[in-house]
Short mmCIF file of C-alpha atoms and ligand atoms in Angstrom, two decimals:
data_model
loop_
_atom_site.label_atom_id
_atom_site.label_comp_id
_atom_site.label_asym_id
_atom_site.label_seq_id
_atom_site.Cartn_x
_atom_site.Cartn_y
_atom_site.Cartn_z
CA MET P 1 0.00 0.00 0.00
CA SER P 2 1.46 3.38 -0.95
CA VAL P 3 2.47 5.76 1.82
CA LYS P 4 0.06 8.36 0.44
CA GLN P 5 -2.84 6.09 1.30
CA TYR P 6 -2.22 6.68 5.01
CA ILE P 7 -2.71 10.43 4.67
CA HIS P 8 -5.92 11.57 6.31
CA PRO P 9 -8.76 10.83 3.85
CA ARG P 10 -9.77 14.51 3.75
CA ASN P 11 -6.22 15.84 3.32
CA LYS P 12 -6.15 17.57 -0.04
CA TYR P 13 -2.45 16.68 -0.45
CA LYS P 14 -3.35 13.05 -0.93
CA ARG P 15 -2.81 14.14 -4.52
CA PRO P 16 0.45 16.03 -4.98
CA PRO P 17 0.15 19.73 -5.87
CA ASP P 18 0.20 20.60 -9.54
CA TYR P 19 3.61 22.29 -9.73
CA LYS P 20 3.12 23.26 -13.37
CA GLN P 21 -0.04 25.14 -12.51
CA LEU P 22 1.65 26.83 -9.51
CA ALA P 23 4.54 27.91 -11.78
CA VAL P 24 2.13 29.41 -14.28
CA LEU P 25 0.13 31.27 -11.62
CA TYR P 26 2.83 32.50 -9.20
CA PRO P 27 6.05 34.25 -10.35
CA GLU P 28 7.86 33.52 -7.04
CA PHE P 29 7.14 29.81 -7.48
CA ARG P 30 8.29 30.01 -11.10
CA GLU P 31 11.66 31.22 -9.80
CA ILE P 32 12.28 28.03 -7.82
CA ALA P 33 10.59 25.62 -10.26
CA ILE P 34 12.80 23.33 -12.34
CA MET P 35 11.53 21.90 -15.61
CA ASP P 36 13.15 18.67 -16.82
CA PHE P 37 13.56 17.70 -20.49
CA THR P 38 10.19 15.85 -20.47
CA GLY P 39 8.45 19.08 -19.47
CA ARG P 40 7.79 17.88 -15.88
CA VAL P 41 8.01 20.62 -13.24
CA ARG P 42 9.63 19.86 -9.88
CA ILE P 43 11.42 21.72 -7.10
CA ASP P 44 14.68 21.07 -5.26
CA PHE P 45 13.63 19.83 -1.80
CA LYS P 46 17.20 20.14 -0.58
CA GLU P 47 16.98 23.94 -0.93
CA ARG P 48 15.53 25.66 2.16
CA ARG P 49 14.32 28.61 0.12
CA SER P 50 12.39 26.27 -2.22
CA LEU P 51 10.60 24.67 0.74
CA HIS P 52 9.58 28.05 2.14
CA VAL P 53 8.33 29.27 -1.25
CA LEU P 54 6.37 26.05 -1.78
CA THR P 55 4.65 26.45 1.62
CA GLU P 56 3.90 30.14 1.02
CA THR P 57 2.48 29.35 -2.42
CA LEU P 58 0.29 26.48 -1.17
CA LEU P 59 -1.08 28.66 1.65
CA LYS P 60 -1.97 31.32 -0.90
CA HIS P 61 -3.33 28.99 -3.57
CA ASP P 62 -5.25 26.53 -1.40
CA PHE P 63 -6.22 28.59 1.65
CA ASP P 64 -6.09 32.23 0.58
CA LEU P 65 -3.55 32.88 3.33
CA TYR P 66 -0.69 35.34 2.84
CA VAL P 67 2.48 34.72 4.84
CA ASN P 68 6.18 35.04 4.41
CA ILE P 69 8.33 32.56 6.31
CA PRO P 70 11.51 34.15 7.72
CA ALA P 71 14.62 32.56 6.19
CA ASP P 72 15.92 30.96 9.40
CA ASN P 73 12.56 29.78 10.72
CA LEU P 74 11.05 26.30 10.56
CA ASN P 75 9.21 25.45 7.35
CA PRO P 76 5.68 24.50 8.45
CA ALA P 77 5.08 21.74 5.90
CA ILE P 78 1.38 21.93 5.09
CA PRO P 79 0.45 18.24 4.48
CA LEU P 80 1.59 17.33 8.03
CA ARG P 81 -0.08 20.39 9.63
CA LEU P 82 -3.27 19.52 7.77
CA ASN P 83 -3.18 15.90 8.96
CA TYR P 84 -3.07 17.16 12.56
CA ILE P 85 -5.83 19.72 11.99
CA LEU P 86 -8.11 17.14 10.36
CA TRP P 87 -7.59 14.83 13.32
CA MET P 88 -8.56 17.67 15.66
CA GLU P 89 -11.68 18.16 13.56
CA ASP P 90 -12.41 14.42 13.92
CA LEU P 91 -12.00 14.62 17.70
CA MET P 92 -14.24 17.68 17.94
CA THR P 93 -16.94 16.15 15.74
CA HIS P 94 -16.72 12.89 17.67
CA SER P 95 -17.23 14.91 20.89
CA LYS P 96 -20.21 16.73 19.34
CA LEU P 97 -18.39 20.06 19.28
CA GLU P 98 -18.86 22.31 16.24
CA MET P 99 -15.63 23.56 14.72
CA GLU P 100 -16.93 27.08 14.08
CA LYS P 101 -17.81 27.41 17.77
CA VAL P 102 -14.70 25.98 19.40
CA THR P 103 -11.76 27.71 21.04
CA GLY P 104 -8.35 26.09 20.65
CA ILE P 105 -4.91 26.69 22.08
CA ASP P 106 -1.78 26.17 20.01
CA ILE P 107 1.22 25.73 22.30
CA GLY P 108 4.43 27.01 20.67
CA THR P 109 2.67 28.61 17.74
CA GLY P 110 5.90 29.66 15.97
CA ALA P 111 6.72 32.57 13.67
CA VAL P 112 3.83 31.99 11.27
CA CYS P 113 1.30 30.62 13.83
CA ILE P 114 0.48 28.05 11.20
CA TYR P 115 -2.13 26.01 13.12
CA ALA P 116 -3.93 29.12 14.32
CA LEU P 117 -4.02 30.62 10.82
CA LEU P 118 -5.33 27.45 9.19
CA LEU P 119 -7.91 26.69 11.90
CA ALA P 120 -9.20 30.26 11.93
CA LYS P 121 -9.31 30.45 8.13
CA ILE P 122 -10.82 27.02 7.40
CA TYR P 123 -13.28 26.68 10.28
CA LYS P 124 -13.44 30.12 11.92
CA CYS P 125 -12.19 28.64 15.21
CA GLN P 126 -11.17 31.04 17.98
CA MET P 127 -7.45 30.41 18.48
CA ILE P 128 -4.92 31.31 21.17
CA GLY P 129 -1.29 30.80 20.21
CA THR P 130 1.40 30.73 22.90
CA GLU P 131 5.06 31.40 22.25
CA ILE P 132 8.22 32.10 24.23
CA ASP P 133 10.27 33.58 21.41
CA LYS P 134 9.78 37.38 21.10
CA GLU P 135 10.66 37.60 17.40
CA SER P 136 8.30 34.75 16.56
CA VAL P 137 5.50 36.49 18.46
CA GLU P 138 6.07 39.73 16.52
CA HIS P 139 6.14 37.93 13.19
CA ALA P 140 3.06 35.86 14.03
CA GLN P 141 1.18 39.05 14.87
CA LYS P 142 2.10 40.51 11.47
CA CYS P 143 0.77 37.36 9.75
CA ILE P 144 -2.54 37.62 11.63
CA LYS P 145 -2.94 41.29 10.70
CA LYS P 146 -2.05 40.68 7.05
CA ASN P 147 -4.79 38.06 6.86
CA LYS P 148 -7.30 40.14 8.85
CA LEU P 149 -7.76 37.40 11.44
CA GLN P 150 -7.30 39.58 14.56
CA ASP P 151 -10.86 38.78 15.71
CA LEU P 152 -10.12 35.08 15.74
CA ILE P 153 -6.47 34.75 16.78
CA GLU P 154 -4.69 36.00 19.87
CA ILE P 155 -0.97 35.43 20.53
CA ILE P 156 0.27 35.27 24.12
CA THR P 157 3.93 35.47 25.11
CA VAL P 158 4.61 32.93 27.84
CA ASN P 159 7.35 32.00 30.25
CA SER P 160 9.38 28.97 29.10
CA GLU P 161 8.82 27.28 32.46
CA ARG P 162 5.07 27.10 32.00
CA ILE P 163 2.83 25.64 29.37
CA PHE P 164 -0.81 26.27 30.28
CA LYS P 165 -0.68 28.13 33.57
CA ASP P 166 -0.13 31.64 32.12
CA ILE P 167 -3.04 31.48 29.72
CA ILE P 168 -5.96 29.69 31.33
CA GLN P 169 -8.65 32.08 32.54
CA ASP P 170 -11.34 30.90 34.91
CA ASN P 171 -14.23 32.41 32.95
CA ARG P 172 -13.33 30.82 29.58
CA VAL P 173 -13.99 27.45 28.01
CA TYR P 174 -11.20 25.85 26.00
CA ASP P 175 -12.19 23.01 23.73
CA PHE P 176 -8.78 21.72 22.71
CA SER P 177 -5.08 22.31 22.91
CA MET P 178 -2.54 21.26 20.33
CA CYS P 179 1.23 21.44 20.07
CA ASN P 180 4.16 20.69 17.81
CA PRO P 181 6.80 20.51 20.53
CA PRO P 182 10.50 21.27 20.06
CA PHE P 183 12.08 17.89 19.27
CA PHE P 184 15.67 18.02 20.40
CA GLU P 185 17.43 18.19 23.75
CA SER P 186 19.01 21.59 24.46
CA GLU P 187 22.41 20.15 25.23
CA ASP P 188 22.71 17.75 22.32
CA ASP P 189 23.21 18.52 18.68
CA GLY P 190 20.43 16.18 17.56
CA PHE P 191 19.53 18.29 14.58
CA GLU P 192 23.06 18.30 13.19
CA LYS P 193 23.45 14.63 14.13
CA VAL P 194 20.43 13.66 12.05
CA GLU P 195 21.85 15.63 9.13
CA LYS P 196 25.20 13.85 9.39
CA ILE P 197 23.91 10.31 9.80
CA LEU P 198 21.26 10.41 7.16
CA PRO P 199 21.30 12.84 4.26
CA PRO P 200 17.80 14.32 4.51
CA ARG P 201 15.37 14.15 1.62
CA ASN P 202 14.33 17.67 2.48
CA ALA P 203 16.60 20.51 3.55
CA PRO P 204 16.44 20.94 7.34
CA THR P 205 14.81 24.19 8.37
CA GLY P 206 14.32 25.91 11.73
CA ASN P 207 16.57 27.45 14.34
CA ASP P 208 17.77 26.19 17.73
CA SER P 209 15.21 28.08 19.79
CA GLU P 210 12.38 26.53 17.75
CA LEU P 211 13.71 23.00 17.73
CA LYS P 212 15.50 22.52 21.03
CA THR P 213 14.18 22.33 24.55
CA GLU P 214 15.43 20.93 27.82
CA GLY P 215 14.69 17.20 27.91
CA GLY P 216 13.68 17.10 24.21
CA GLU P 217 10.10 16.42 23.18
CA ILE P 218 9.65 13.82 25.89
CA GLY P 219 10.61 16.38 28.54
CA PHE P 220 8.32 19.02 27.02
CA VAL P 221 5.29 16.74 26.72
CA THR P 222 5.90 15.28 30.18
CA LYS P 223 5.68 18.83 31.54
CA MET P 224 2.54 19.36 29.47
CA ILE P 225 0.90 16.21 30.87
CA GLU P 226 1.85 17.13 34.43
CA GLU P 227 0.44 20.67 34.07
CA SER P 228 -2.69 19.28 32.40
CA VAL P 229 -3.42 17.30 35.58
CA GLU P 230 -3.64 20.66 37.41
CA VAL P 231 -5.66 22.39 34.68
CA GLY P 232 -7.99 19.37 34.42
CA ASP P 233 -11.17 19.63 32.35
CA ARG P 234 -10.89 23.38 31.83
CA ILE P 235 -9.39 22.24 28.52
CA LYS P 236 -11.68 19.56 27.14
CA ILE P 237 -9.16 17.74 24.95
CA TYR P 238 -5.37 18.01 25.23
CA SER P 239 -3.25 16.92 22.30
CA THR P 240 0.29 16.96 21.02
CA MET P 241 2.28 15.86 18.03
CA ILE P 242 5.14 13.45 18.68
CA GLY P 243 8.17 12.99 16.46
CA LYS P 244 9.56 9.68 17.72
CA LYS P 245 7.69 6.43 18.08
CA VAL P 246 9.57 5.46 21.24
CA ASP P 247 8.54 8.76 22.83
CA LEU P 248 4.91 7.97 22.03
CA ALA P 249 5.30 4.67 23.89
CA GLY P 250 6.82 6.41 26.92
CA LEU P 251 4.20 9.15 27.00
CA ARG P 252 1.28 6.72 26.71
CA GLN P 253 2.83 4.88 29.62
CA LEU P 254 3.08 8.16 31.56
CA LEU P 255 -0.63 8.85 30.99
CA ARG P 256 -1.49 5.38 32.24
CA SER P 257 0.72 5.80 35.29
CA LYS P 258 -1.27 8.94 36.12
CA ASN P 259 -4.47 6.94 35.70
CA ILE P 260 -5.51 9.02 32.68
CA LYS P 261 -7.45 6.46 30.68
CA ASN P 262 -9.49 8.64 28.36
CA THR P 263 -6.81 8.81 25.69
CA THR P 264 -6.15 8.07 22.04
CA TRP P 265 -3.34 8.25 19.52
CA THR P 266 -3.06 8.39 15.77
CA GLU P 267 -0.45 8.47 13.01
CA PHE P 268 0.21 11.40 10.71
CA CYS P 269 1.62 9.98 7.51
CA GLN P 270 2.70 12.16 4.65
CA GLY P 271 5.23 11.24 2.01
CA HIS P 272 8.25 9.77 3.73
CA THR P 273 7.76 11.07 7.25
CA THR P 274 5.51 9.70 9.96
CA ARG P 275 4.62 11.60 13.09
CA TRP P 276 2.17 10.68 15.84
CA GLY P 277 -0.65 12.47 17.60
CA LEU P 278 -1.53 11.82 21.26
CA ALA P 279 -4.68 13.15 22.95
CA TRP P 280 -6.15 12.87 26.44
CA SER P 281 -9.06 14.24 28.39
CA PHE P 282 -10.19 14.52 32.00
CA LEU P 283 -13.84 14.62 31.06
CA PRO P 284 -15.94 11.53 31.78
CA GLN P 285 -16.26 9.20 28.81
CA ASN P 286 -19.99 9.83 28.52
CA VAL P 287 -19.11 13.45 27.66
CA VAL P 288 -15.94 13.00 25.61
CA ASN P 289 -14.87 9.48 24.73
CA LEU P 290 -11.47 9.56 23.09
CA THR P 291 -11.06 5.79 23.24
CA THR P 292 -13.64 5.39 20.45
CA ALA P 293 -12.59 8.43 18.37
CA PRO P 294 -11.45 8.06 14.74
CA VAL P 295 -7.76 7.37 14.24
CA ILE P 296 -5.38 6.35 11.47
CA ARG P 297 -3.02 3.56 12.42
CA LYS P 298 -0.86 1.34 10.31
CA HIS P 299 -0.73 -2.07 11.88
CA GLY P 300 2.70 -3.49 11.28
CA LYS P 301 3.19 -7.14 10.45
CA SER P 302 3.31 -9.32 13.54
CA ILE P 303 6.82 -10.57 14.33
CA VAL P 304 5.31 -13.70 15.86
CA GLY P 305 3.58 -14.67 12.63
CA SER P 306 6.96 -15.50 11.08
CA LEU P 307 8.18 -17.71 13.97
CA LYS P 308 8.58 -21.37 12.99
CA ASN P 309 7.71 -22.90 16.41
CA TYR P 310 4.23 -24.20 17.14
CA LYS P 311 2.02 -21.33 18.31
CA THR P 312 -1.49 -20.76 19.41
CA SER P 313 -3.17 -17.66 20.77
CA ILE P 314 -5.93 -16.14 22.84
CA ILE P 315 -7.57 -13.27 21.09
CA PHE P 316 -10.31 -11.00 22.37
CA PRO P 317 -11.63 -7.44 21.95
CA MET P 318 -10.36 -4.79 24.33
CA ASN P 319 -12.72 -4.21 27.22
CA ASP P 320 -12.91 -2.17 30.42
CA LYS P 321 -10.80 -4.68 32.33
CA PHE P 322 -8.20 -5.11 29.59
CA SER P 323 -7.99 -1.82 27.75
CA CYS P 324 -4.28 -1.81 26.96
CA ILE P 325 -1.17 -4.00 26.89
CA ASP P 326 -0.23 -3.01 30.45
CA ASP P 327 -3.44 -4.56 31.79
CA ILE P 328 -2.49 -7.87 30.18
CA ILE P 329 1.10 -7.63 31.40
CA SER P 330 0.01 -7.23 35.00
CA PHE P 331 -2.57 -10.00 34.59
CA LEU P 332 0.11 -12.38 33.30
CA LYS P 333 2.59 -11.40 36.02
CA VAL P 334 0.06 -11.89 38.82
CA THR P 335 -1.12 -15.20 37.33
CA ALA P 336 2.44 -16.50 36.95
CA LYS P 337 3.13 -15.68 40.59
CA GLU P 338 -0.05 -17.46 41.73
CA LEU P 339 0.85 -20.53 39.67
CA ASN P 340 4.47 -20.52 40.77
CA ILE P 341 5.62 -20.15 37.17
CA LYS P 342 8.86 -18.37 36.34
CA LEU P 343 8.30 -15.35 34.07
CA GLN P 344 11.14 -13.43 32.42
CA ASN P 345 10.76 -10.38 30.17
CA VAL P 346 12.04 -10.90 26.64
CA PRO P 347 13.44 -7.84 24.82
CA ILE P 348 11.54 -6.83 21.68
CA PRO P 349 12.38 -4.25 18.99
CA GLU P 350 12.33 -0.75 20.51
CA ASP P 351 9.63 0.59 18.23
CA SER P 352 7.13 -2.25 18.56
CA PHE P 353 5.41 -0.40 21.35
CA ASP P 354 2.15 -2.23 20.93
CA SER P 355 3.65 -5.52 21.91
CA TRP P 356 5.38 -7.15 24.86
CA ALA P 357 7.02 -10.53 25.29
CA CYS P 358 8.09 -12.86 28.08
CA ARG P 359 9.23 -16.44 28.53
CA ILE P 360 7.52 -18.67 31.07
CA THR P 361 8.93 -21.83 32.61
CA ALA P 362 6.49 -24.14 34.40
CA ARG P 363 7.71 -27.14 36.39
CA LYS P 364 4.27 -28.59 37.15
CA ARG P 365 0.64 -28.28 36.06
CA SER P 366 -0.12 -25.86 38.83
CA TRP P 367 -3.00 -24.34 36.81
CA GLU P 368 -4.85 -27.65 36.82
CA HIS P 369 -4.54 -27.85 40.59
CA MET P 370 -5.68 -24.25 40.81
CA ARG P 371 -8.73 -25.08 38.69
CA ARG P 372 -9.60 -27.96 40.98
CA LYS P 373 -9.03 -25.79 44.03
CA ARG P 374 -11.35 -23.18 42.56
CA ARG P 375 -14.05 -25.76 41.95
CA LEU P 376 -13.63 -26.99 45.51
CA ALA P 377 -13.87 -23.47 46.82
CA GLN P 378 -17.10 -23.00 44.89
CA GLN P 379 -18.55 -26.20 46.30
CA SER P 380 -17.56 -25.31 49.81
CA ALA P 381 -19.06 -21.87 49.58
CA LEU P 382 -21.68 -21.06 52.16
CA LYS P 383 -24.62 -23.34 51.56
CA LYS P 384 -27.94 -23.16 53.30
CA ILE P 385 -29.57 -26.35 54.40
CA LYS P 386 -32.65 -26.86 56.45
CA GLY P 387 -32.19 -27.95 60.07
CA GLU P 388 -34.51 -30.32 61.97
CA SER P 389 -36.63 -27.53 63.28
CA GLY P 390 -36.92 -26.07 59.76
CA GLU P 391 -34.58 -23.12 60.47
CA CYS P 392 -31.72 -22.27 58.09
CA ILE P 393 -28.25 -23.46 59.17
CA GLU P 394 -25.12 -22.23 57.38
CA VAL P 395 -22.62 -24.96 56.55
CA GLU P 396 -19.14 -23.63 55.77
CA LYS P 397 -17.41 -26.57 54.13
CA ILE P 398 -18.38 -29.69 52.28
CA GLU P 399 -15.75 -32.41 52.27
CA THR P 400 -15.11 -33.90 48.83
CA GLY P 401 -12.22 -36.23 49.44
CA ASN P 402 -10.26 -34.93 46.42
CA SER P 403 -7.46 -33.30 48.32
CA THR P 404 -5.22 -36.41 48.49
CA LYS P 405 -5.41 -36.72 44.69
CA ASN P 406 -4.10 -33.18 44.37
CA SER P 407 -0.99 -33.77 46.36
CA ASP P 408 -0.40 -37.13 44.59
CA GLU P 409 -0.46 -35.40 41.24
CA GLU P 410 1.74 -32.61 42.45
CA SER P 411 4.39 -35.01 43.68
CA SER P 412 4.32 -37.06 40.45
CA ASP P 413 4.71 -33.78 38.49
CA LYS P 414 7.66 -32.91 40.67
CA GLU P 415 9.29 -36.30 40.13
CA LEU P 416 8.87 -36.02 36.35
CA SER P 417 10.13 -32.47 36.38
CA ASP P 418 13.22 -33.43 38.35
CA LYS P 419 13.93 -36.19 35.84
CA ASN P 420 12.99 -34.51 32.54
CA GLY P 421 13.45 -30.81 33.10
CA PRO P 422 10.57 -28.28 33.01
CA LEU P 423 7.02 -29.27 32.10
CA LEU P 424 6.62 -26.32 29.73
CA ILE P 425 8.75 -23.49 28.37
CA CYS P 426 6.89 -21.13 26.12
CA LYS P 427 7.04 -17.54 25.01
CA PHE P 428 4.08 -15.23 25.52
CA TRP P 429 3.82 -12.43 23.01
CA VAL P 430 1.15 -9.83 23.63
CA GLU P 431 0.07 -7.68 20.69
CA ILE P 432 -2.59 -5.19 19.75
CA GLU P 433 -4.09 -5.83 16.35
CA SER P 434 -6.68 -4.29 14.12
CA ARG P 435 -9.89 -6.30 14.01
CA ASN P 436 -10.10 -5.68 10.29
CA ASP P 437 -7.31 -7.68 8.67
CA SER P 438 -7.99 -6.56 5.14
CA GLN P 439 -7.58 -2.87 5.83
CA ASP P 440 -4.50 -1.18 7.17
CA ILE P 441 -6.16 2.12 7.98
CA THR P 442 -8.40 2.05 11.02
CA THR P 443 -10.86 4.88 11.14
CA GLN P 444 -12.18 3.71 14.50
CA PRO P 445 -9.84 2.13 17.02
CA ASP P 446 -11.44 -1.26 16.55
CA GLU P 447 -8.67 -3.08 18.32
CA ILE P 448 -8.16 -6.53 19.73
CA LEU P 449 -5.63 -7.99 22.11
CA ARG P 450 -3.81 -11.16 21.22
CA ILE P 451 -1.72 -13.28 23.56
CA TRP P 452 0.45 -15.52 21.44
CA MET P 453 1.75 -18.67 23.12
CA VAL P 454 4.81 -19.99 21.29
CA PHE P 455 5.95 -23.48 22.33
CA GLU P 456 9.67 -23.82 23.01
CA ASN P 457 10.29 -26.93 25.09
CA GLY P 458 9.10 -29.16 27.97
CA TYR P 459 8.07 -32.77 28.60
CA GLY P 460 4.41 -31.69 28.88
CA GLY P 461 4.44 -30.88 25.14
CA LEU P 462 1.55 -29.20 23.35
CA ASP P 463 -0.92 -30.76 25.75
CA ALA P 464 0.50 -28.67 28.61
CA LEU P 465 0.47 -25.58 26.39
CA HIS P 466 -3.21 -26.05 25.52
CA SER P 467 -4.29 -26.78 29.05
CA LEU P 468 -2.54 -23.59 30.26
CA ARG P 469 -4.22 -21.69 27.43
CA GLN P 470 -7.64 -22.96 28.53
CA TYR P 471 -6.88 -21.95 32.11
CA LEU P 472 -5.98 -18.42 30.97
CA ILE P 473 -9.13 -18.11 28.84
CA ASN P 474 -11.23 -18.98 31.89
CA LYS P 475 -9.29 -16.63 34.14
CA LEU P 476 -9.43 -13.76 31.65
CA GLU P 477 -13.17 -14.36 31.49
CA VAL P 478 -13.11 -14.02 27.73
CA ARG P 479 -15.19 -16.41 25.80
CA GLU P 480 -13.43 -17.89 22.79
CA LYS P 481 -15.35 -15.69 20.43
CA ILE P 482 -12.46 -14.92 18.14
CA LEU P 483 -10.29 -17.98 17.94
CA ASP P 484 -6.92 -18.33 16.35
CA ASN P 485 -8.02 -20.06 13.16
CA SER P 486 -4.74 -21.76 12.39
CA SER P 487 -4.49 -23.57 15.70
CA LYS P 488 -8.19 -24.41 15.58
CA THR P 489 -7.82 -26.00 12.16
CA LYS P 490 -4.66 -27.82 13.18
CA ARG P 491 -6.31 -29.31 16.25
CA LYS P 492 -9.36 -30.30 14.21
CA LYS P 493 -7.09 -32.08 11.70
CA LYS P 494 -5.32 -33.87 14.55
CA ARG P 495 -8.63 -35.05 16.01
CA ILE P 496 -9.73 -36.45 12.66
CA LYS P 497 -6.43 -38.31 12.32
CA LYS P 498 -6.83 -39.81 15.79
CA GLU P 499 -10.41 -40.92 15.07
CA CYS P 500 -9.23 -42.68 11.89
C1 SAM S 601 8.79 22.94 16.65
S1 SAM S 601 8.32 24.61 16.86
C2 SAM S 601 6.67 24.56 16.26
C3 SAM S 601 6.23 25.81 15.55
C4 SAM S 601 4.86 25.71 14.89
N1 SAM S 601 3.83 25.40 15.82
C5 SAM S 601 4.88 24.70 13.77
O1 SAM S 601 4.25 23.65 13.92
O2 SAM S 601 5.50 24.94 12.74
C6 SAM S 601 8.14 24.73 18.61
C7 SAM S 601 7.81 26.13 19.08
O3 SAM S 601 7.55 26.10 20.49
C8 SAM S 601 8.08 27.26 21.10
N2 SAM S 601 8.21 26.99 22.54
C9 SAM S 601 9.19 26.35 23.22
N3 SAM S 601 8.89 26.27 24.53
C10 SAM S 601 7.67 26.83 24.70
C11 SAM S 601 6.80 27.04 25.83
N4 SAM S 601 7.13 26.66 27.05
N5 SAM S 601 5.62 27.63 25.60
C12 SAM S 601 5.26 28.03 24.37
N6 SAM S 601 6.05 27.89 23.28
C13 SAM S 601 7.23 27.28 23.43
C14 SAM S 601 9.37 27.50 20.33
O4 SAM S 601 9.81 28.82 20.43
C15 SAM S 601 8.92 27.12 18.89
O5 SAM S 601 8.44 28.23 18.20
#
């Protein structure tokens, strides 16, 4: 599937701009346009000036916006900015908020206050842009005036230590906040490093004060999340763009650790770059439910799918109890402890943040004993029987006589284990998948959790693996609605063979 297909469906740059037409219409674009011998018009993306002129021309041609981007400022590439804006529109619509009535905050609005200009021009949103850099504030104000958008956009100079605190007024309602945070750490030369390691497709643009911040984007967004806890639902939906996939993983984890569960994330794909969007809200889910909001996510190919070992899986839709990978991880860790099974984390590729892996080593069928114990516990639950005089007597325990069998089995397991090594060694691989296999773009986060169980070793063989799987299904309280087809078919085939 081409990269362009992941661009937001309403992004007009799904189709590349017609450079020939732009060259005919705009003399400044003509100056940077290059015509090859076939008559095709292109521009040199390695030239900063060309990038700035392209952005200025697109803003004029497609949005009737007039800006000039200062030579040493960041080029606000329009396809990416539009992807973010369209996602904000999706979140607003999903939350039953009308774009022409909303007020938004753009944190770090930059020299051309690009998000504020576009949102005010396209939807007539009321926008507040915050900025720490004096020159950027002055230039942004000129852009607003030039486009006669003073009634809709306000720029506030803020202190670099604070993100929301200087701007939130008690008597105002803020529907959303957005941000393209500075990416790089102040003390490192990340920007130059990227240039050296990998020759960029596009010329790098932007200056240090725009691109660098203490702690990099993770530090900036961490501060944003922490301040948002104090501001609470005075901003209905908080959001930010994220430049690195690993940072997205860390920040989603941070939200979870703060018990912020009303969250979502999406991908912004345009040409060769991918960025991510993260949003969260403190409003109750019956008012704003981000977990069901539209998103665009490419679901990468499962690493487990290519493993040669025998594997089976438990697969079920996300629910209130298991709404993310972390819920499954803690479930598996607690269960392993209860069953006296050794569990070790297994490292996985850094960017596969929607998966987690571990290896378990079981020495005996402790889950089968647990199942029996549970049944016993149920039977011995308080039971009311009628006494001689007809009154109700509570009997606490009913003897079943099964307990000796339990310890017999346990000791035979132990003997076998001592002789033959562990009963079962298998890898658990937890993944989030899209429910719709045929489509890579998810417009609703219709996601399912899958626990792969990959057999590695053990005298208990596949039988032990399947009995542990059944135990987990019961404990997870998920009915086998969506079964792993391959293992189902394999087992069916095996049964037929046996019957023959
Ligand atoms: C990567 S630039 C984004 C500019 C613009 N929003 C865009 O998307 O092109 C980050 C901006 O955040 C500003 N900034 C850094 N710290 C800030 C803070 N604490 N509050 C507001 N703006 C900040 C920088 O000066 C810079 O203009």
